[in-house]
Short mmCIF file of C-alpha atoms in Angstrom, two decimals:
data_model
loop_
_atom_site.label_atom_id
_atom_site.label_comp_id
_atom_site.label_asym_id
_atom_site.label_seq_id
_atom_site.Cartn_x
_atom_site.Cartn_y
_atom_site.Cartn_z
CA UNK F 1101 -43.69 -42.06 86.88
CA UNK F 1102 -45.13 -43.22 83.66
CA UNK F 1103 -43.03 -46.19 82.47
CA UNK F 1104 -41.20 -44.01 79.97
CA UNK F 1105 -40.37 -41.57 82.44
CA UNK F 1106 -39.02 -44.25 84.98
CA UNK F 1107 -36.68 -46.09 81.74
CA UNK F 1108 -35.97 -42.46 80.70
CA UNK F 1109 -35.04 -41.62 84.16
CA UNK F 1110 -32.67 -44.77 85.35
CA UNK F 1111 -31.13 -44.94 82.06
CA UNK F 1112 -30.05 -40.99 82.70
CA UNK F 1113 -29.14 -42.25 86.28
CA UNK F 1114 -27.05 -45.37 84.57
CA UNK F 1115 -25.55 -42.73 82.24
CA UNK F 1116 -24.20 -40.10 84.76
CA UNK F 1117 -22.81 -42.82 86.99
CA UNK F 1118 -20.98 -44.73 84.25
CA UNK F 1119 -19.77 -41.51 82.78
CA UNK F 1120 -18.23 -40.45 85.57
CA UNK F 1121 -16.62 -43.49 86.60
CA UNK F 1122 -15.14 -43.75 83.33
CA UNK F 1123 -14.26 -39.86 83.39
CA UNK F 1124 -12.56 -40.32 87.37
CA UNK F 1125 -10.77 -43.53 85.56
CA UNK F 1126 -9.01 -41.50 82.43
CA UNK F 1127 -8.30 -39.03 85.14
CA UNK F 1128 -6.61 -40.91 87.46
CA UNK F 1129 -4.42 -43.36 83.85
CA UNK F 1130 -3.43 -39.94 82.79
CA UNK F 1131 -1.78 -38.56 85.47
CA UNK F 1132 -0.43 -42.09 86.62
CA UNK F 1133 1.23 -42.30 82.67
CA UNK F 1134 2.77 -38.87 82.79
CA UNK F 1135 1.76 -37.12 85.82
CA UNK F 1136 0.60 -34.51 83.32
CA UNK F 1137 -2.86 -33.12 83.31
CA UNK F 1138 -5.70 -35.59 84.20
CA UNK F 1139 -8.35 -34.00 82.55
CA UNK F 1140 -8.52 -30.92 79.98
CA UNK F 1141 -9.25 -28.34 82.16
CA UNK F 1142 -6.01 -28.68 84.32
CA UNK F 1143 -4.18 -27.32 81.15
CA UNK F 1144 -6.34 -24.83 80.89
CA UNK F 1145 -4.93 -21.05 82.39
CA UNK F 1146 -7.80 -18.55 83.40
CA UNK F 1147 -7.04 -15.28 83.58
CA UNK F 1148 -8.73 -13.24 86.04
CA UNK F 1149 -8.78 -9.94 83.46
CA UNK F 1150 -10.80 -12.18 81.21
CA UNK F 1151 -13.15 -14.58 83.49
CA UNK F 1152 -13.13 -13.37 86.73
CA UNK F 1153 -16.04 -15.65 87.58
CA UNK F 1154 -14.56 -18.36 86.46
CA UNK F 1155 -11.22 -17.75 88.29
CA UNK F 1156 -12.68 -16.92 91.34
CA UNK F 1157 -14.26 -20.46 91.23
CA UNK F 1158 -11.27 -22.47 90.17
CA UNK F 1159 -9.20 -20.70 92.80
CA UNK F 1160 -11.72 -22.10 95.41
CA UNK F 1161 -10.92 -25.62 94.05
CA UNK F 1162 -14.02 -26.10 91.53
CA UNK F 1163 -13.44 -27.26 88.16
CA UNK F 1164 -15.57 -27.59 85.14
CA UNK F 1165 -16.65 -31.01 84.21
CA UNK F 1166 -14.62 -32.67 86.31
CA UNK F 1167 -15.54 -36.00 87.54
CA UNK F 1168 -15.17 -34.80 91.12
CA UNK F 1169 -17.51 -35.18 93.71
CA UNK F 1170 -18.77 -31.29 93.86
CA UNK F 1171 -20.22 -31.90 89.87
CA UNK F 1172 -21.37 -35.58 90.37
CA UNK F 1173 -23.53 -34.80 93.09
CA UNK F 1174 -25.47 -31.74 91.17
CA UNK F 1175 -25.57 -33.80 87.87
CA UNK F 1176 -27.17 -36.92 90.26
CA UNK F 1177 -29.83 -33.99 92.11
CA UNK F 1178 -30.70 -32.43 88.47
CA UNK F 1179 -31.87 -35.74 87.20
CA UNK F 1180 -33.69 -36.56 90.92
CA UNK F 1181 -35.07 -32.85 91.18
CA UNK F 1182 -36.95 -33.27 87.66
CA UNK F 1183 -38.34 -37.28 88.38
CA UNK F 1184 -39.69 -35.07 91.01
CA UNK F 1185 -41.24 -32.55 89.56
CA UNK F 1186 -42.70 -34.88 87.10
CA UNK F 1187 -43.81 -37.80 89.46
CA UNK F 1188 -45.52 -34.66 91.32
CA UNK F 1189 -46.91 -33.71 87.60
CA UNK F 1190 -48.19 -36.92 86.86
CA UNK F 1191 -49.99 -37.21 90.66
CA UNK F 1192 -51.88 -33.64 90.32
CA UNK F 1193 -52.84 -35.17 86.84
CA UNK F 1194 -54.30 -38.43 88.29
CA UNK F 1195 -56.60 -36.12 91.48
CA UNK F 1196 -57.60 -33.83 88.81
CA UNK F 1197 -59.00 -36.75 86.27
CA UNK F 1198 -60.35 -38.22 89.20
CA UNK F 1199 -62.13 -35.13 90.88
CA UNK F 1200 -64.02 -34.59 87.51
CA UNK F 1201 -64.70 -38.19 86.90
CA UNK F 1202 -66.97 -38.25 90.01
CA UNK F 1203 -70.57 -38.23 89.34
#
């Protein structure tokens, strides 16, 4: 990675880790105050009529920004998958300046 790629990178990685510690936190304070909702979503009501997709996955236990484990884990692999793809960018870059730098 160039430098700005690798700051731009661990600062998302500092970001999405933070965030979601501080996101599990509020989670767990609200329903510890009232044992009400810990995040927005579990007031939410989906009805199947109107987003059957969406009911179909909260019925098999995922939720929509939640700071669970299920959406920390993609977040973490979306910011890895694309250091990838640009670390792999950035070494086809290098052989190619180097193959036509040869005399």
């Amino acid at each position: 990675l160039t430098p700005e790629q690798a700051f731009d990178t661990y600062s998302a990685v500092s970001l999405h880790v933070r965030g979601s510690v501080v996101l599990h936190r509020l989670y767990e304070k609200n329903r510890e105050i009232d044992g009400g909702p810990g995040d927005f979503e579990e007031a939410w009501t989906i009805e199947p009529s109107r987003a059957p997709v969406l009911a179909r996955f909260g019925e098999a236990g995922r939720r929509i920004g939640a700071a669970d484990d299920a959406n920390f884990e993609y977040g973490l692999e979306c910011i890895l998958d694309h250091a990838e793809r640009m670390i792999k960018a950035n070494t086809e870059q290098v052989h190619r300046a180097h193959k036509t730098s040869r005399p």
